[in-house]
PDB file of C-alpha atoms in Angstrom:
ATOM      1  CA  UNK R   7      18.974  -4.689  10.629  1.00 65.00           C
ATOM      2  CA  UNK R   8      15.094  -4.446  11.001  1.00 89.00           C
ATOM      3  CA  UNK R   9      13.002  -4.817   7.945  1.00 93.00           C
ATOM      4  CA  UNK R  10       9.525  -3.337   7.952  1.00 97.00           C
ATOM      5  CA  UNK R  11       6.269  -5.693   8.464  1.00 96.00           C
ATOM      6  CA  UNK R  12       3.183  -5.783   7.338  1.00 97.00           C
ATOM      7  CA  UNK R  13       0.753  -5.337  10.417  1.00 96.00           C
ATOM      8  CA  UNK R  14      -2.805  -6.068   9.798  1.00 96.00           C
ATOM      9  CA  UNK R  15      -5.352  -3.377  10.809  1.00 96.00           C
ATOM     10  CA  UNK R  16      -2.692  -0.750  10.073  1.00 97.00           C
ATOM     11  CA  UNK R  17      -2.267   1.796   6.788  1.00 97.00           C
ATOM     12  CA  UNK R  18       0.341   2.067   4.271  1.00 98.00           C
ATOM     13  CA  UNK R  19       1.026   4.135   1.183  1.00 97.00           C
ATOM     14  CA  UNK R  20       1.569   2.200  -2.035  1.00 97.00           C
ATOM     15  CA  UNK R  21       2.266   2.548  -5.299  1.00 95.00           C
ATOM     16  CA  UNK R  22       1.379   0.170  -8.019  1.00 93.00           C
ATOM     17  CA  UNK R  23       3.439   0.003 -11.093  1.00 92.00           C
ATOM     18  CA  UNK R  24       1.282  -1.130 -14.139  1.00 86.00           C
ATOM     19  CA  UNK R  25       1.625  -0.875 -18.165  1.00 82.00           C
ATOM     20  CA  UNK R  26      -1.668  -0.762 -17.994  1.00 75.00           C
ATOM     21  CA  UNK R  27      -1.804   2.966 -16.619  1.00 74.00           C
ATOM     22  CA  UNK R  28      -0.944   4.238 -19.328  1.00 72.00           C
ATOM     23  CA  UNK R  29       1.854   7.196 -19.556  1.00 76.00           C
ATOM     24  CA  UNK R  30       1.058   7.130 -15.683  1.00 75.00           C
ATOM     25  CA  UNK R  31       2.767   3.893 -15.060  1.00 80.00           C
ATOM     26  CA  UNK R  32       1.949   4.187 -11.453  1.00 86.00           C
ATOM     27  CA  UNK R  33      -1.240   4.748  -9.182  1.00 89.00           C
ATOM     28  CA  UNK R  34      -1.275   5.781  -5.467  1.00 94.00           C
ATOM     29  CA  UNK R  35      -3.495   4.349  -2.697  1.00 93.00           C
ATOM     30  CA  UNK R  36      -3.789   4.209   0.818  1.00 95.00           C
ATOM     31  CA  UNK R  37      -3.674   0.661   1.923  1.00 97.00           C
ATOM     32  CA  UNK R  38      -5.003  -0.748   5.307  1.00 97.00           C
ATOM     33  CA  UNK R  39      -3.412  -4.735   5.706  1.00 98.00           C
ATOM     34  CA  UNK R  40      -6.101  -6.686   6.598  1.00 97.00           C
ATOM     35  CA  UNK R  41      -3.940 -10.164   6.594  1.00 97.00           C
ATOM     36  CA  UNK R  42      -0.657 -11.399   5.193  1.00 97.00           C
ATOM     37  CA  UNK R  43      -0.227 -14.581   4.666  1.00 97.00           C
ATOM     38  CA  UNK R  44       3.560 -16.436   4.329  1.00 96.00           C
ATOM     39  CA  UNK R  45       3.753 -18.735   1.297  1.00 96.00           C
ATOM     40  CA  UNK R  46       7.502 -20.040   1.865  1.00 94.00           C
ATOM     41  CA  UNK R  47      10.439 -18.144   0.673  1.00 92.00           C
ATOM     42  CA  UNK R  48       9.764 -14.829  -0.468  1.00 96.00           C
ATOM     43  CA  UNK R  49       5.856 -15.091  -1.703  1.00 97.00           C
ATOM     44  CA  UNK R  50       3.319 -14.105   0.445  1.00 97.00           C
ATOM     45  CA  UNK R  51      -0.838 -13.550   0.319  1.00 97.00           C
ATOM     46  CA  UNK R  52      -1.471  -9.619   0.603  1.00 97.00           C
ATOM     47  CA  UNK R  53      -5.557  -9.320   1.683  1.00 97.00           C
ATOM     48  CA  UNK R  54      -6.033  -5.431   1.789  1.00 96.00           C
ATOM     49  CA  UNK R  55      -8.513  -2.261   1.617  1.00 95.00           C
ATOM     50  CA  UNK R  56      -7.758  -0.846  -1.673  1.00 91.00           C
ATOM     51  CA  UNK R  57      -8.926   3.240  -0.860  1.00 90.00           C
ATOM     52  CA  UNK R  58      -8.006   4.469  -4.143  1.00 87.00           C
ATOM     53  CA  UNK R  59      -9.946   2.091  -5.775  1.00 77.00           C
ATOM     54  CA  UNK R  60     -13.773   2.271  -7.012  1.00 67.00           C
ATOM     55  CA  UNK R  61     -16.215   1.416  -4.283  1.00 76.00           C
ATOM     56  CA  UNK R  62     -17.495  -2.356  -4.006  1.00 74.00           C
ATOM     57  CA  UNK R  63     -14.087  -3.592  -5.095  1.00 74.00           C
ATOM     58  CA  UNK R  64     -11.913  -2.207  -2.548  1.00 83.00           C
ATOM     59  CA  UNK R  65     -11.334  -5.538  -1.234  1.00 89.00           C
ATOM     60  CA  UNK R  66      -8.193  -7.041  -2.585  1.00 91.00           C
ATOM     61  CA  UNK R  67      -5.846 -10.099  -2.640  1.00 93.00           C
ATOM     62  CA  UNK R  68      -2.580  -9.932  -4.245  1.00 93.00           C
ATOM     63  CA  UNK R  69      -0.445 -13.152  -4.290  1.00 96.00           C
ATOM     64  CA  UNK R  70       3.384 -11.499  -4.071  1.00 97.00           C
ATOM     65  CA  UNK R  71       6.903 -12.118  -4.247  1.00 97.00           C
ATOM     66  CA  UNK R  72       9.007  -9.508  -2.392  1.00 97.00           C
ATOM     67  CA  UNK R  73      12.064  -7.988  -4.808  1.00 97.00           C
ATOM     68  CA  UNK R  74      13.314  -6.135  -1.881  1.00 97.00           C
ATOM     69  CA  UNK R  75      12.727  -5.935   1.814  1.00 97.00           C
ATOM     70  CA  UNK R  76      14.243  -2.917   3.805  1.00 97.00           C
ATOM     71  CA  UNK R  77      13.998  -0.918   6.968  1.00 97.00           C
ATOM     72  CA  UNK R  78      11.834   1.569   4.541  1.00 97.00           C
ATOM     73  CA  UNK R  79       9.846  -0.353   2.401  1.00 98.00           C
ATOM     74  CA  UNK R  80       9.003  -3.475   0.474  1.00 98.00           C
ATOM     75  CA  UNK R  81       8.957  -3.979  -3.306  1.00 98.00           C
ATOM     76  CA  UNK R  82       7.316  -6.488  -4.462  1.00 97.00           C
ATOM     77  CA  UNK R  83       5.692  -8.224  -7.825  1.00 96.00           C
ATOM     78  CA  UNK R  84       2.327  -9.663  -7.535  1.00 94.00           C
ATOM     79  CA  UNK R  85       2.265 -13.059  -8.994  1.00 94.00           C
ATOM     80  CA  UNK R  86      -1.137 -13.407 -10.882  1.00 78.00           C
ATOM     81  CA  UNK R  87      -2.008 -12.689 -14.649  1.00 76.00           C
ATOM     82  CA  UNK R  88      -1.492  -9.124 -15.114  1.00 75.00           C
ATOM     83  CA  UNK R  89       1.726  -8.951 -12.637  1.00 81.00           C
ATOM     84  CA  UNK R  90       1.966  -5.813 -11.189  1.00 90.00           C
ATOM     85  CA  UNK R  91       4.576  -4.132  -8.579  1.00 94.00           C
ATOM     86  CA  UNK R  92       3.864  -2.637  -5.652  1.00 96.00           C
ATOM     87  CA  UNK R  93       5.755  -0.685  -3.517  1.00 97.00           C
ATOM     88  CA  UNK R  94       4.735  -0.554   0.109  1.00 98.00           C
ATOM     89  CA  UNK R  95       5.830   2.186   2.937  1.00 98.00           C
ATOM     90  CA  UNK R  96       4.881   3.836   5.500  1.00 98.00           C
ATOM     91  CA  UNK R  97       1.926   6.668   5.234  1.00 97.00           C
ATOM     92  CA  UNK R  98       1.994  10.243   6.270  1.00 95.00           C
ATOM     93  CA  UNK R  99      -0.033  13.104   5.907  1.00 93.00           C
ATOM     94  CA  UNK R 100       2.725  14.430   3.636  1.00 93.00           C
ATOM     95  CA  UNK R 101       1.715  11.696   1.403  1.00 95.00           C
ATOM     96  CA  UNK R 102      -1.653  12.130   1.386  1.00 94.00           C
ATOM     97  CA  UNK R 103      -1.472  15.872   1.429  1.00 92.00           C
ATOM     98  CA  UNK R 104       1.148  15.398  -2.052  1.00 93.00           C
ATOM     99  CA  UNK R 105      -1.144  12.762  -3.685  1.00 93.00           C
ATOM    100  CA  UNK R 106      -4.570  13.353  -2.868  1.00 92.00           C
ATOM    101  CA  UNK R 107      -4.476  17.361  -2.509  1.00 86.00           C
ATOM    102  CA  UNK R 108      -5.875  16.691   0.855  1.00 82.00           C
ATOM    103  CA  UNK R 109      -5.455  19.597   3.923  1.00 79.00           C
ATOM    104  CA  UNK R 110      -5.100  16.571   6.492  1.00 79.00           C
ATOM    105  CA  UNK R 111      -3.803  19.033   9.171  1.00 76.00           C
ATOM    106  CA  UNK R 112      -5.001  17.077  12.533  1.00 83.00           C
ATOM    107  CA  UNK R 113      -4.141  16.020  15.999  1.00 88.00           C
ATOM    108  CA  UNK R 114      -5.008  12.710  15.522  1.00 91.00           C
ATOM    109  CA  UNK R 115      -1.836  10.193  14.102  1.00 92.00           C
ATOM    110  CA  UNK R 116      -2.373   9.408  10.129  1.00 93.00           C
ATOM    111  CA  UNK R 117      -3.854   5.946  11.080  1.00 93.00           C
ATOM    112  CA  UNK R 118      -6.529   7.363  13.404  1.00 94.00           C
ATOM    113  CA  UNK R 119      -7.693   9.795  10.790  1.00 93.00           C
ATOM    114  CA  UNK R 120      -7.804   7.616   7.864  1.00 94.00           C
ATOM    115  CA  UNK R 121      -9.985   5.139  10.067  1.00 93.00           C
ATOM    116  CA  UNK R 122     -11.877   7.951  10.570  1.00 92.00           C
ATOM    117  CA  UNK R 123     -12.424   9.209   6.836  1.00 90.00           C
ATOM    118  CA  UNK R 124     -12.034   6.245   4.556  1.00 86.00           C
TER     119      UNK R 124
END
């Protein structure tokens, strides 16, 4: 069975599960790997473009332990002071269109047109 990868360059949907959202408990963001990094066993260095995050800090680096790896997604708890889970998949305009009330109608694939307008 084939698990999904992280490639760098390329744009996922996530979610991150939090406390510290309040009632929320969750936040959506477009993702675009920059680098990932194998630590040994399941941990791994996550350096990513954060879009749904405020400009200037957009930059991230998440130290993570993967909970689950599948064909569909990963699920995985980031390993620093304030843990936090993320889930990683891939993106869609679906997403977008359902999270960000964007009209994303285009020709161009998902990846294309968030390198485009992000």
């Amino acid at each position: 069975m084939s698990r999904l990868s992280l490639k760098p360059r390329y744009w996922y949907a996530a979610e991150f599960y939090d406390e510290a959202f309040g009632d929320e408990l969750r936040s959506y963001s477009p993702i675009k790997v920059n680098n990932v990094i194998p630590k040994g066993g399941r941990k791994f260095h996550l350096d990513f473009y954060h879009a749904n995050y405020p400009s200037g800090v957009q930059n991230k680096g998440y130290d993570l332990q993967t909970i689950e790896r599948n064909k569909h997604f990963i699920f995985a708890q980031s390993l620093g002071n304030s843990p936090r889970l993320l889930l990683i998949y891939p993106i869609t305009f679906d997403w977008l269109n359902q999270h960000f009330n964007l009209d994303t109608r285009s020709d161009l694939a998902v990846h294309e047109w968030l390198n485009l307008n992000v």
